[in-house]
C-alpha positions as a printed NumPy array, in Angstrom:
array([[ 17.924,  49.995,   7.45 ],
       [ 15.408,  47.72 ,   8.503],
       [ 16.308,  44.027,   9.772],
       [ 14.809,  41.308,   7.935],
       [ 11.999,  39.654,  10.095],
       [ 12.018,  35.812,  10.389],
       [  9.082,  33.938,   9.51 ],
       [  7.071,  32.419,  12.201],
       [  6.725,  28.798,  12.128],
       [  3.479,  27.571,  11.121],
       [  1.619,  26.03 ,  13.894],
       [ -1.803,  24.561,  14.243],
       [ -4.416,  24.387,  17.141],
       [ -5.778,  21.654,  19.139],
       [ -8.074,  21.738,  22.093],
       [ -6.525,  19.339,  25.419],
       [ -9.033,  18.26 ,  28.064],
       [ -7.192,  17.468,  30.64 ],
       [ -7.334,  16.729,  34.548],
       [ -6.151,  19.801,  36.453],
       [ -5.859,  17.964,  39.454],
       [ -4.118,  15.315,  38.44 ],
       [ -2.371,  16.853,  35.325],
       [ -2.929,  15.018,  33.197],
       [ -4.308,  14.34 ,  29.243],
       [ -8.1  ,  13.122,  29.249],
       [ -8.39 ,  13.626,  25.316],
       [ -7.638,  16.13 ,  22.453],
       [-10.173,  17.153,  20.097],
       [ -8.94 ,  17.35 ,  16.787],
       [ -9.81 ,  18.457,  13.131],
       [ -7.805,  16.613,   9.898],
       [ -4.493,  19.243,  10.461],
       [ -3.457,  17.116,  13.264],
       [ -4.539,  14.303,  12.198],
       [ -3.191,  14.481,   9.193],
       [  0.559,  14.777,  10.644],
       [ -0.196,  12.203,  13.209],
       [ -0.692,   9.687,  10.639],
       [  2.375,  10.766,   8.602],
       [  4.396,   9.599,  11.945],
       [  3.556,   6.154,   9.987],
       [  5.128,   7.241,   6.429],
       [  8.53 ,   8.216,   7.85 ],
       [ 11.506,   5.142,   7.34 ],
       [ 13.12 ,   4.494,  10.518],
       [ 16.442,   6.472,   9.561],
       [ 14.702,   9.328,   8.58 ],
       [ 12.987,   9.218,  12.549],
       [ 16.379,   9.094,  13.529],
       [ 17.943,  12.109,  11.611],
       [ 15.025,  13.924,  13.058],
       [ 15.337,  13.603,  16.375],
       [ 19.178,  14.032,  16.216],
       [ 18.006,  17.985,  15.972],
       [ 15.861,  17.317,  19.125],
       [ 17.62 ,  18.662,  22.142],
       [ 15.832,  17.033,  24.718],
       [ 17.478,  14.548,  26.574],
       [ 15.467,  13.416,  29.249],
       [ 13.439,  11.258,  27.124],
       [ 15.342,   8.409,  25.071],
       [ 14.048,   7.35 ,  21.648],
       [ 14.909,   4.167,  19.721],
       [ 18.518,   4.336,  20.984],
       [ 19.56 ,   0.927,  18.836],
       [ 18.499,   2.818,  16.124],
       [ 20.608,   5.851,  16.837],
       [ 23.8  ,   3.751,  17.408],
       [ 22.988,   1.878,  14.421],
       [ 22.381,   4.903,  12.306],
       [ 25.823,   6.65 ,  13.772],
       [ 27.44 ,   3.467,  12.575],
       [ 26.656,   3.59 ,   9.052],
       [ 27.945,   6.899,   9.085],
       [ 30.896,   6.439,  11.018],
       [ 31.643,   3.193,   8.185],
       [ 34.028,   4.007,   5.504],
       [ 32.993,   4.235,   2.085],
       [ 34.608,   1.546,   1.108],
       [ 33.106,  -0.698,   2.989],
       [ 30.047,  -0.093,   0.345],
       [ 28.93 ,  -1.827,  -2.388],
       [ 28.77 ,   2.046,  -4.053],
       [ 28.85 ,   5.239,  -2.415],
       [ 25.243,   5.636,  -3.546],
       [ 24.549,   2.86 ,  -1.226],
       [ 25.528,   4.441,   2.029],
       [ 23.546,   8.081,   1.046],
       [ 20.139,   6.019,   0.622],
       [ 21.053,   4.246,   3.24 ],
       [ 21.446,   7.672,   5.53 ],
       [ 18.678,   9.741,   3.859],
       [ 15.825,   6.808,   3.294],
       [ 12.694,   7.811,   1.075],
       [  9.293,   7.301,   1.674],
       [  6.757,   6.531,  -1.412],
       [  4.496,   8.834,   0.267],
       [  6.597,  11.829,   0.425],
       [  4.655,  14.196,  -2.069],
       [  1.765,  13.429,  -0.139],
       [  3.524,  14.581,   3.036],
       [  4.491,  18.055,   1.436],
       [  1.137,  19.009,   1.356],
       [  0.732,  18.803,   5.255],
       [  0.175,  22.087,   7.592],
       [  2.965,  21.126,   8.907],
       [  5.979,  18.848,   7.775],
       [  7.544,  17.182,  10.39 ],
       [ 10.43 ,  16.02 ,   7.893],
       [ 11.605,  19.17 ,   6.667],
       [ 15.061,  18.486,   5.952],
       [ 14.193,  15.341,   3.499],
       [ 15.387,  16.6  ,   0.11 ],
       [ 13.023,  16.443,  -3.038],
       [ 14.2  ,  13.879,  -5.16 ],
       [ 15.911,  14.743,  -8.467],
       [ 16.47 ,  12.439, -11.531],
       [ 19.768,  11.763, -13.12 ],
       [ 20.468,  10.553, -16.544],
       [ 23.622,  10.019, -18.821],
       [ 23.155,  12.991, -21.502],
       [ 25.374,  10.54 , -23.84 ],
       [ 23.272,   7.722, -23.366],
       [ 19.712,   9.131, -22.676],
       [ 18.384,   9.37 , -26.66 ],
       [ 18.457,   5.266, -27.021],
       [ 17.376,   4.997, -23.74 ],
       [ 19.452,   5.087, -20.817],
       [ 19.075,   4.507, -16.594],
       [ 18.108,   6.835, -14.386],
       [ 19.459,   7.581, -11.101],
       [ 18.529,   9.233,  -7.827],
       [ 21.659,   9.563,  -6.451],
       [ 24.385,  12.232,  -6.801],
       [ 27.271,  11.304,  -8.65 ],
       [ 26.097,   7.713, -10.044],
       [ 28.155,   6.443, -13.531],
       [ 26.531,   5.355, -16.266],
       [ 26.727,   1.568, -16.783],
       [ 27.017,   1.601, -20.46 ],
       [ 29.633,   4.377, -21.059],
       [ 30.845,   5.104, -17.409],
       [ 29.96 ,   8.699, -17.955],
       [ 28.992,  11.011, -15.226],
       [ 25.326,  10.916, -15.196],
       [ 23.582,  14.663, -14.476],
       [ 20.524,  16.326, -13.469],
       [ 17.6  ,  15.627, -15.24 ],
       [ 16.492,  18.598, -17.572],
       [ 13.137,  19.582, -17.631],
       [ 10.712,  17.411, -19.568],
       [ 13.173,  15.769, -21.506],
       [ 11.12 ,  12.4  , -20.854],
       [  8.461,  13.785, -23.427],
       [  8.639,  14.85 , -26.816],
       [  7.538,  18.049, -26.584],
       [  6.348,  20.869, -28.925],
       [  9.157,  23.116, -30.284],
       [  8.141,  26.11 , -28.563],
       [  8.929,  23.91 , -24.973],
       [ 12.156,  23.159, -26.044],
       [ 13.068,  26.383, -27.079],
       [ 11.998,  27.705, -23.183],
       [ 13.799,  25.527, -21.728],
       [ 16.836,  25.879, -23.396],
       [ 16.616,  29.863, -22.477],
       [ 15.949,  28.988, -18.825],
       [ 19.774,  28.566, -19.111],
       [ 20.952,  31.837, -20.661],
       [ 22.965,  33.841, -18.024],
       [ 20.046,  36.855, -17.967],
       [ 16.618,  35.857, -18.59 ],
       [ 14.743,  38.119, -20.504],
       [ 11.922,  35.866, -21.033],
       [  9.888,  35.889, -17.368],
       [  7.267,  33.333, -18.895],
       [  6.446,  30.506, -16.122],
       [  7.417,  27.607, -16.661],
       [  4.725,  24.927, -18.401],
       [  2.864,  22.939, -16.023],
       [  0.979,  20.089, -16.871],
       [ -3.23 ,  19.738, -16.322],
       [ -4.858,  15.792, -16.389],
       [ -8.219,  14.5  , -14.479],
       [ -7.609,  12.55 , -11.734],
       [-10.063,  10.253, -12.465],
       [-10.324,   9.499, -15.74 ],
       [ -6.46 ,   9.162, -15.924],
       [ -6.212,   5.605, -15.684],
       [ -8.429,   4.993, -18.475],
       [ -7.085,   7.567, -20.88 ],
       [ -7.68 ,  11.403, -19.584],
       [ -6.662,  14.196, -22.204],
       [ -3.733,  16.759, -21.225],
       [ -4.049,  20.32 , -21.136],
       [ -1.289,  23.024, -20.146],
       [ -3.673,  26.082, -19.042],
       [ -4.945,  26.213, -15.905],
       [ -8.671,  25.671, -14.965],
       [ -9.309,  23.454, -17.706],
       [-12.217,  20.899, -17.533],
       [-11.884,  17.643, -18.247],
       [-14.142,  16.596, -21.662],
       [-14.97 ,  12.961, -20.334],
       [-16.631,  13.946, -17.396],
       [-16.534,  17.638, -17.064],
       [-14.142,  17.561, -13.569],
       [-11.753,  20.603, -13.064],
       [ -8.203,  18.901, -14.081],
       [ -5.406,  19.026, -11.721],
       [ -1.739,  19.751, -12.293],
       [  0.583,  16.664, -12.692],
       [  4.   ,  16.325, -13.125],
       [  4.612,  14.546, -16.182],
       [  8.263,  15.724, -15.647],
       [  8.843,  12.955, -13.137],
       [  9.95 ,   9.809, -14.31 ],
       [  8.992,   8.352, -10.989],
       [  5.338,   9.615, -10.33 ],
       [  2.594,   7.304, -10.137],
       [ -0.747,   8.425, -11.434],
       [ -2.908,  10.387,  -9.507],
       [ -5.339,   8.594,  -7.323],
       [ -8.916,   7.348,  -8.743],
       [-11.029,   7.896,  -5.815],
       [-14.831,   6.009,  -6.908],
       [-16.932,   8.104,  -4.362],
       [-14.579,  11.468,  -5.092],
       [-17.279,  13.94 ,  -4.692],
       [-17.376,  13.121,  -0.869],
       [-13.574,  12.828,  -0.585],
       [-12.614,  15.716,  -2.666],
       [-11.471,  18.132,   0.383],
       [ -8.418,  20.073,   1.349],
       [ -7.534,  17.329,   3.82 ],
       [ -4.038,  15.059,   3.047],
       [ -5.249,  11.538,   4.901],
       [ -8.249,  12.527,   6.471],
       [-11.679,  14.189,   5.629],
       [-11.862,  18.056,   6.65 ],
       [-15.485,  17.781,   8.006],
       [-14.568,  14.814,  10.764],
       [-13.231,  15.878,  14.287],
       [-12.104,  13.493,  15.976],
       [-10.878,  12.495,  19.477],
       [ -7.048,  11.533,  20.499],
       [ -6.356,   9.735,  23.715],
       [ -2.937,  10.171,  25.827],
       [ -2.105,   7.047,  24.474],
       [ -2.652,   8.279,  20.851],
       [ -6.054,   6.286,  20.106],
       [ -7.802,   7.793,  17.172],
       [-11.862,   7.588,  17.289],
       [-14.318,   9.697,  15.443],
       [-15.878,  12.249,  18.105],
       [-19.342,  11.355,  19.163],
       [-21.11 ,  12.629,  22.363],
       [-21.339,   8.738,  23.34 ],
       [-17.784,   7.833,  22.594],
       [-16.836,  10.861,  24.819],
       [-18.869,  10.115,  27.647],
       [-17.823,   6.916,  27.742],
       [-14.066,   7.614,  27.2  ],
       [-14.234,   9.478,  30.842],
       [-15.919,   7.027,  32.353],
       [-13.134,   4.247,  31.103],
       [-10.871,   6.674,  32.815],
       [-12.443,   7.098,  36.195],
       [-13.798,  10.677,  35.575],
       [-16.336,  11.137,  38.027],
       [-16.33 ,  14.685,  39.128],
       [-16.569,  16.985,  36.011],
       [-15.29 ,  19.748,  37.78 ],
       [-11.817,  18.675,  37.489],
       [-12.008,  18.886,  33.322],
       [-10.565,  21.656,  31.936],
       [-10.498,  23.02 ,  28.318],
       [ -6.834,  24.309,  27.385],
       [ -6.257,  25.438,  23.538],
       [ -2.367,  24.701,  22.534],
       [ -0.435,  25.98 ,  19.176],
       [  1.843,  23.47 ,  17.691],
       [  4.399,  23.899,  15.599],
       [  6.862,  21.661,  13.907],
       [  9.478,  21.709,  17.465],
       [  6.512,  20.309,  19.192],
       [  5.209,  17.761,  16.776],
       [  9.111,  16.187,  16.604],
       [  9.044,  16.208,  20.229],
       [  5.247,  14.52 ,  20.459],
       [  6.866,  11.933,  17.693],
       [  9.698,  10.767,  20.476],
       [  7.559,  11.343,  23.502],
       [  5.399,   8.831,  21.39 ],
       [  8.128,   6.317,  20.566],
       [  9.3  ,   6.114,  24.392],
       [  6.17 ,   6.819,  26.738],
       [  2.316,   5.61 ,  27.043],
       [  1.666,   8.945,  27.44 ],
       [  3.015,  11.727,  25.38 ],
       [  0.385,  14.073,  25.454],
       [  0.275,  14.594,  29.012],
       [  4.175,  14.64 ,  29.129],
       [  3.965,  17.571,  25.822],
       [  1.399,  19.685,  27.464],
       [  2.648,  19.816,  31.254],
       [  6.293,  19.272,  30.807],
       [  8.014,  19.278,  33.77 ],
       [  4.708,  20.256,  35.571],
       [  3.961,  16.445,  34.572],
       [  3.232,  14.493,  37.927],
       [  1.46 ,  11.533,  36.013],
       [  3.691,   8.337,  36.291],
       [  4.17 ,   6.907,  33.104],
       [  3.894,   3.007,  33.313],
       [  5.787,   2.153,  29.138],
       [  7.771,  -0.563,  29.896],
       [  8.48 ,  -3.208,  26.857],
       [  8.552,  -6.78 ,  28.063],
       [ 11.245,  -8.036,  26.979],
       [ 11.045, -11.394,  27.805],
       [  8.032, -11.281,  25.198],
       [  9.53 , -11.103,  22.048],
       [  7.273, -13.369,  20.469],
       [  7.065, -12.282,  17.28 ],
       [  2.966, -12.029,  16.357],
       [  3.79 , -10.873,  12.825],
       [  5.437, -14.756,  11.703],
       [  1.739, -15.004,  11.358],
       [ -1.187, -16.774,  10.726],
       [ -4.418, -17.237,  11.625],
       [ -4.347, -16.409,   8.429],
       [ -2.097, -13.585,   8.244],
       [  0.106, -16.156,   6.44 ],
       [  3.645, -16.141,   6.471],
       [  4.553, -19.066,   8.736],
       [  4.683, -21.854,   6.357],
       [  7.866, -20.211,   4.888],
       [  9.396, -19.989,   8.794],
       [ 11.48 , -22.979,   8.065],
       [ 12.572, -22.512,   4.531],
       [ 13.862, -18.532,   5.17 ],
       [ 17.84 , -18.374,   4.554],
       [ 19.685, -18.1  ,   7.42 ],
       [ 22.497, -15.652,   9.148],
       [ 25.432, -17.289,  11.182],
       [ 26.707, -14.857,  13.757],
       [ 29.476, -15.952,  16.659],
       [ 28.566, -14.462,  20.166],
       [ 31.13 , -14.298,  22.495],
       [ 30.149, -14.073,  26.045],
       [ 31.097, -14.624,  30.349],
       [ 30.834, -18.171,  31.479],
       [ 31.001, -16.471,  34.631],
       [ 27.559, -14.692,  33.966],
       [ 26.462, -15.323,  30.599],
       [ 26.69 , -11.898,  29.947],
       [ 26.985, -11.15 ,  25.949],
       [ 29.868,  -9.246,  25.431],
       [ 29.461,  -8.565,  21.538],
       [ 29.182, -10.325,  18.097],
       [ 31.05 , -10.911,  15.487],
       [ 29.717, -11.621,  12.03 ],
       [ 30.109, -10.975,   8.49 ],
       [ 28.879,  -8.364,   5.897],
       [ 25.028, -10.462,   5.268],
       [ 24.085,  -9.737,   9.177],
       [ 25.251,  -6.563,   8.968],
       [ 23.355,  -5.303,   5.582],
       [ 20.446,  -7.381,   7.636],
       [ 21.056,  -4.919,  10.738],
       [ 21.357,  -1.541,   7.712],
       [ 18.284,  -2.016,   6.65 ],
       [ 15.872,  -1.803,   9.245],
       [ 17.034,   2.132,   8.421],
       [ 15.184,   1.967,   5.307],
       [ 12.158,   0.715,   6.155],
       [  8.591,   3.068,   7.284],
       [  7.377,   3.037,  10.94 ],
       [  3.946,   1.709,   9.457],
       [  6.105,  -1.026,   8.019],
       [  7.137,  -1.955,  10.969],
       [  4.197,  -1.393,  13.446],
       [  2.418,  -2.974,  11.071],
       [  3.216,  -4.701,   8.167],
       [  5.698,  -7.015,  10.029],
       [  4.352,  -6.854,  13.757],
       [  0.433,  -6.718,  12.909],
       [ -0.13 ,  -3.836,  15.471],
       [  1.559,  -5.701,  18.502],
       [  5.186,  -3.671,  18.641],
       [  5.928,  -3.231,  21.295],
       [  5.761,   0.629,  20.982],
       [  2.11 ,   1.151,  22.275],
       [  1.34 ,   4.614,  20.804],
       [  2.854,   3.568,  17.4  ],
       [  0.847,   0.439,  18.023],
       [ -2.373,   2.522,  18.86 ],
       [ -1.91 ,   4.532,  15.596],
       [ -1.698,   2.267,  13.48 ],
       [ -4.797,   0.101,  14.806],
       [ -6.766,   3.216,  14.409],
       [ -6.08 ,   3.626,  11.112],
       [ -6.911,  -0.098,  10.589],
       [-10.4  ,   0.495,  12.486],
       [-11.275,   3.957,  10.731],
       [-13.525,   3.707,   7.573],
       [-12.962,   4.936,   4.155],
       [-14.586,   7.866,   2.893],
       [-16.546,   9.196,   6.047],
       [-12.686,   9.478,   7.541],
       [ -9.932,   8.477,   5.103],
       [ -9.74 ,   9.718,   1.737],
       [ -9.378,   6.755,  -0.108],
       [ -8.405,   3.126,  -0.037],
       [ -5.249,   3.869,  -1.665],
       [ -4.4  ,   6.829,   1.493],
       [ -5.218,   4.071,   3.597],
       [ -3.391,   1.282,   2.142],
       [ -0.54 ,   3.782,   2.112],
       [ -0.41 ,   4.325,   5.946],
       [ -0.832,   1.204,   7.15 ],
       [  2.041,  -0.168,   4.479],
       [  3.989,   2.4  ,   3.5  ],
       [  5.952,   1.027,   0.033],
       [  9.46 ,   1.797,  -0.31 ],
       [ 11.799,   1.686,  -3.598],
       [ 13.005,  -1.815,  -4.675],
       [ 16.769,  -0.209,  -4.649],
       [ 16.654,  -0.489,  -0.425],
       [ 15.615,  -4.364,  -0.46 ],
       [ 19.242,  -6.409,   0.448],
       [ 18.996,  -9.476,  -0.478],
       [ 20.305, -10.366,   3.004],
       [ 16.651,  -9.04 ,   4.588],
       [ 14.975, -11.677,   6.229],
       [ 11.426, -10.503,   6.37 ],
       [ 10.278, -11.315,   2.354],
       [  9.38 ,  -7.86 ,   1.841],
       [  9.39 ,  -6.392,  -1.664],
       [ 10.217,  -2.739,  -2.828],
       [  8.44 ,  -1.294,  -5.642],
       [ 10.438,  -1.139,  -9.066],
       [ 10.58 ,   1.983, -10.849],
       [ 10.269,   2.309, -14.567],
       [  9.66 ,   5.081, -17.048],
       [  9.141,   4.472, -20.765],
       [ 12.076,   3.167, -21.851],
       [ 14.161,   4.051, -18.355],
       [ 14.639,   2.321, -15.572],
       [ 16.318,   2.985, -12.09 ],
       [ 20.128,   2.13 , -12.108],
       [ 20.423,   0.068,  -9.069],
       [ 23.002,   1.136,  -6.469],
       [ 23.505,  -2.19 ,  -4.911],
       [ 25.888,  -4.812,  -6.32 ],
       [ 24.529,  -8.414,  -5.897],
       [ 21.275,  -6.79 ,  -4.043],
       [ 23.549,  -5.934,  -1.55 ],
       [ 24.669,  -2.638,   0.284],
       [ 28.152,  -3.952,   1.509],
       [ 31.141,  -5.361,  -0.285],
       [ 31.746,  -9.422,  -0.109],
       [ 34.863,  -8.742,   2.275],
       [ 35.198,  -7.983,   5.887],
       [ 34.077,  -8.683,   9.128],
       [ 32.259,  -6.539,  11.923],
       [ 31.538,  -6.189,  14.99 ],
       [ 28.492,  -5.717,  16.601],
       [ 27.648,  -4.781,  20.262],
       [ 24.777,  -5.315,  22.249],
       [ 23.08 ,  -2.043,  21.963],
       [ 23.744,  -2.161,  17.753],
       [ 27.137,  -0.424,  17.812],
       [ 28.694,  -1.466,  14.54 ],
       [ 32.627,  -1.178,  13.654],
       [ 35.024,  -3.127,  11.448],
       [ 36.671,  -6.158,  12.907],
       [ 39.924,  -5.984,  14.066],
       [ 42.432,  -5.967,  16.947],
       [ 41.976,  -2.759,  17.69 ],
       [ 38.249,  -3.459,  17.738],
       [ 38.326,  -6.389,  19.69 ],
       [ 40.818,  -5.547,  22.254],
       [ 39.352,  -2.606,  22.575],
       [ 36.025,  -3.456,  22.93 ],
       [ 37.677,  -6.579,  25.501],
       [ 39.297,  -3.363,  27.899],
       [ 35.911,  -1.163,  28.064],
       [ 33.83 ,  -4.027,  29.442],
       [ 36.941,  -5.188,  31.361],
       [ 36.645,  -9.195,  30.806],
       [ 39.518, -11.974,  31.949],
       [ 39.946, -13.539,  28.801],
       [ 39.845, -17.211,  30.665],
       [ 36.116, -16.152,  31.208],
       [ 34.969, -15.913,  27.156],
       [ 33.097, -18.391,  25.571],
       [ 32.081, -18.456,  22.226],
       [ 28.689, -19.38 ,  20.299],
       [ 27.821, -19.793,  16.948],
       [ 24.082, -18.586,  16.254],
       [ 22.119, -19.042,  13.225],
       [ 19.641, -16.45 ,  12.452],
       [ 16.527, -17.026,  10.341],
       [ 13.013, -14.904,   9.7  ],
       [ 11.897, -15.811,  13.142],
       [ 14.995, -14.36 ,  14.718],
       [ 15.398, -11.935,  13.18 ],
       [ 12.018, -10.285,  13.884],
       [ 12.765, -10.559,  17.521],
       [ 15.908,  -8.72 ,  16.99 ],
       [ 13.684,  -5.726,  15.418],
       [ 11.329,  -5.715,  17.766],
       [ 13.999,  -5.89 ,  20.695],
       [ 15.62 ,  -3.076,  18.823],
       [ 12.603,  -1.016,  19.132],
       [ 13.018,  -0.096,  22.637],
       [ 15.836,  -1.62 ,  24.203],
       [ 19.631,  -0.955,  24.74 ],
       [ 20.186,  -4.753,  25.177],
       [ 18.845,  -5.606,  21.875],
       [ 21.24 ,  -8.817,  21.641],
       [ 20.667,  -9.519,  24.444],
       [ 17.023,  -9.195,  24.641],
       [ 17.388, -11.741,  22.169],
       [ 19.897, -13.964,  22.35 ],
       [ 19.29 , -14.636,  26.037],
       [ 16.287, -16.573,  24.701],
       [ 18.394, -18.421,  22.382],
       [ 20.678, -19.479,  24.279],
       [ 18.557, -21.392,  27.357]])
């Protein structure tokens, strides 16, 4: 008997100039394959980076470790500290808006991200009922278990469909037909496009091959209309297939051109050629995760992915923390500071050492603490850019996204709408609290007479009760003696030496908490220090 093989990983190929001497990354030359996943860094929410990495065995390098305490904590939190258990899964296993476009990447870096399925009250569903993402969610009209969506039953389709579907559930299957799939054209869709349900079929408007579509799910959006599609129209996700394109150390994205190489090595002292040396490198999905933390802690992750622990470049990445200003409360007309002084605000007490005015930890209720949950829910391109305008803190992150701000539409990107997409990555309208600070607005999701049933209560993730806990590198746990006193005998305080401060946090704040969070294990007190001079 044979043993079964294992598949090899999929891996793509990228050519590294580098400096032997030195050793270090000059540039990598680059096709859309890994550009493509580069720019899907930007698409993933900030707990789904975290789950990620938690596979990644390598410790020498420390990624977003606020985030990782914070993302133990909500898992560590009893249910019923939730507003619904529903709450607490989202919460853990964020989705990104642009997933189906990541599925179609060489490789997908989040792997373990679960296709979404649709739920539905079978009781309720024929006069119109919610939907629901989320395993075991009750119906809110007759508290019924609501189940797995069954194929197609959004549509009214022909007799012969129902009858198929109904034998997809007989114990044997005689019947080996495929299932039906579902033909439109992309671009006449959004003024009317004609459905067909055999492959290859042309479209009669404007003679385009149609492309399959799920009409199945309730939560699709309508393929893209691209105006200039017969020069985007490639096998590229993001980017065009017939660009290359060069990738600095510090993951800078610019179209390659002879001149823009030249003077790339002459912006980084290159004066004796001799030194340069080609090196082609496979990389599979184990090395992409890795580049995607090398990226969130280091200036320069390519040099440190390629040589290793050859690597004798210094890396400089150091976040100045005593610059937290927060660019993104805007304007020069970016907007957004007008409404600085009218945002609601968070009270949290601080207790710190009058000795040192060291923070110890804070204590506040349930509204900071949904504040703190969601940063888990929101994209990296949210963040990067969206709320910080390119100026993180995280200078790769930072570098990505100002590259996809520069690049042009058409010759590089797909489309508009792939751009738009990476640089603000939309999220549902079910991980909004109400307690977020930074105005931003999910996207609702309806479906003819369906909408999503809403596993918040009161826009919120957390029940109205209870106090927490919170320590100064995001470590979150129920207030209570045990908490406190415990908390009191691991930092190993006089009591006679505590002082306590009562802090109001509004949408200024509480950027400079996320962007302290971003790269610091003092995140409080990256912050509050400020506050409290």
């Amino acid at each position: 008997m044979t043993d079964k093989m294992e598949p090899e990983e999929a891996k793509i190929s990228i050519k590294v100039f580098v400096d032997k001497v030195k050793k270090r990354v000059l540039y990598t030359e680059a096709d859309h394959t890994f550009l493509d996943i580069l720019f899907s860094f930007m698409t993933l929410p900030m707990g789904t980076i975290v789950r990620l990495l938690e596979k990644h065995d390598d410790t020498k390098f420390e990624a977003l470790p606020s985030f990782n305490n914070l993302y133990q904590s909500l898992k560590d939190l009893p249910d019923l500290y939730f507003a619904t258990e529903q709450c607490k899964s989202m919460l853990l296993n964020p989705q990104s808006v642009s997933y189906d476009h990541c599925r179609k990447l060489h490789l997908m870096v989040d792997d373990d991200t679960e296709p979404v399925e649709y739920l539905v009250c079978e009781n309720c569903c024929p006069t119109g009922s919610l939907f629901s993402i989320f395993d075991k969610a009750m119906c809110l009209k007759c508290g019924k278990m609501m189940n797995e969506l069954s194929y197609c039953s959004f549509f009214d389709e022909p007799d012969y469909i129902r009858s198929y579907d109904r034998s997809r559930k007989l114990k044997l299957i005689v019947d080996d037909t495929e299932p039906v799939e579902y033909y439109v054209c992309e671009f006449c869709l959004p003024r009317g496009s004609l459905l067909s349900i055999f492959d290859k079929a042309k479209c009669l408007k404007c003679g385009e091959m149609m492309n399959k579509y799920d009409l199945c799910d309730p939560l699709s959006s309508p393929p893209i209309c691209i105006p200039n599609h017969k020069a985007c129209v490639d096998g590229g996700v993001f980017v065009s297939v017939i660009a290359t394109f060069m990738v600095t150390d510090d993951l800078s994205v610019t179209p390659y051109t002879a001149t823009g190489c030249i003077q790339l090595l002459t912006d980084l002292g290159i004066t004796d050629t001799s030194n340069l040396e080609e090196l082609k490198i496979d990389i599979g999905c184990t090395q992409m995760l890795h580049l995607l933390k090398l990226s969130l802690s280091l200036d320069s992750p390519l040099t440190h992915l390629v040589f290793g622990q050859n690597c004798s470049f210094q890396d400089t990445s150091k976040m100045a923390l005593s610059n937290l200003d927060p660019l993104s409360v805007f304007n020069d007309h970016g907007e957004m500071k007008k409404d600085i002084s009218f945002s609601s605000k968070i009270v949290v007490e601080l207790f710190l050492l009058k000795s040192s005015g060291k923070l110890l930890f804070a204590e506040a209720k349930k509204d900071f603490v949904d504040f703190l949950f969601g940063f888990l829910s929101i994209s990296l391109a949210t963040v990067t850019g969206t709320l910080m305008k390119g100026a993180s803190g995280v200078s790769c992150m930072d570098n990505i996204f100002n590259s996809i701000s520069n690049m042009s539409v058409g010759s590089y990107l797909k489309s508009q709408h792939i751009k738009d997409m990476l640089l603000e990555t939309r999220f549902g309208q079910h991980y909004v609290s109400k307690n977020q600070l930074f105005g931003l607005e999910g996207t609702p999701f309806y479906r003819r007479n369906f909408k999503l049933k809403d596993p918040r209560i009161d826009e919120e993730y957390l029940k109205h009760s209870g106090m927490f806990i919170v320590t100064d590198d995001l470590v979150v746990t129920p207030s209570s003696s045990y908490s406190t006193i415990d908390a009191l005998i691991k930092l190993k305080v006089q009591l006679d030496d505590i002082e306590r401060h009562e802090i109001s946090i509004g949408l200024e704040e509480g950027f400079k908490i996320l962007k302290a969070s971003l790269r610091s294990r003092s995140t409080l007190t990256a912050f509050f220090e400020h506050q409290l001079k």
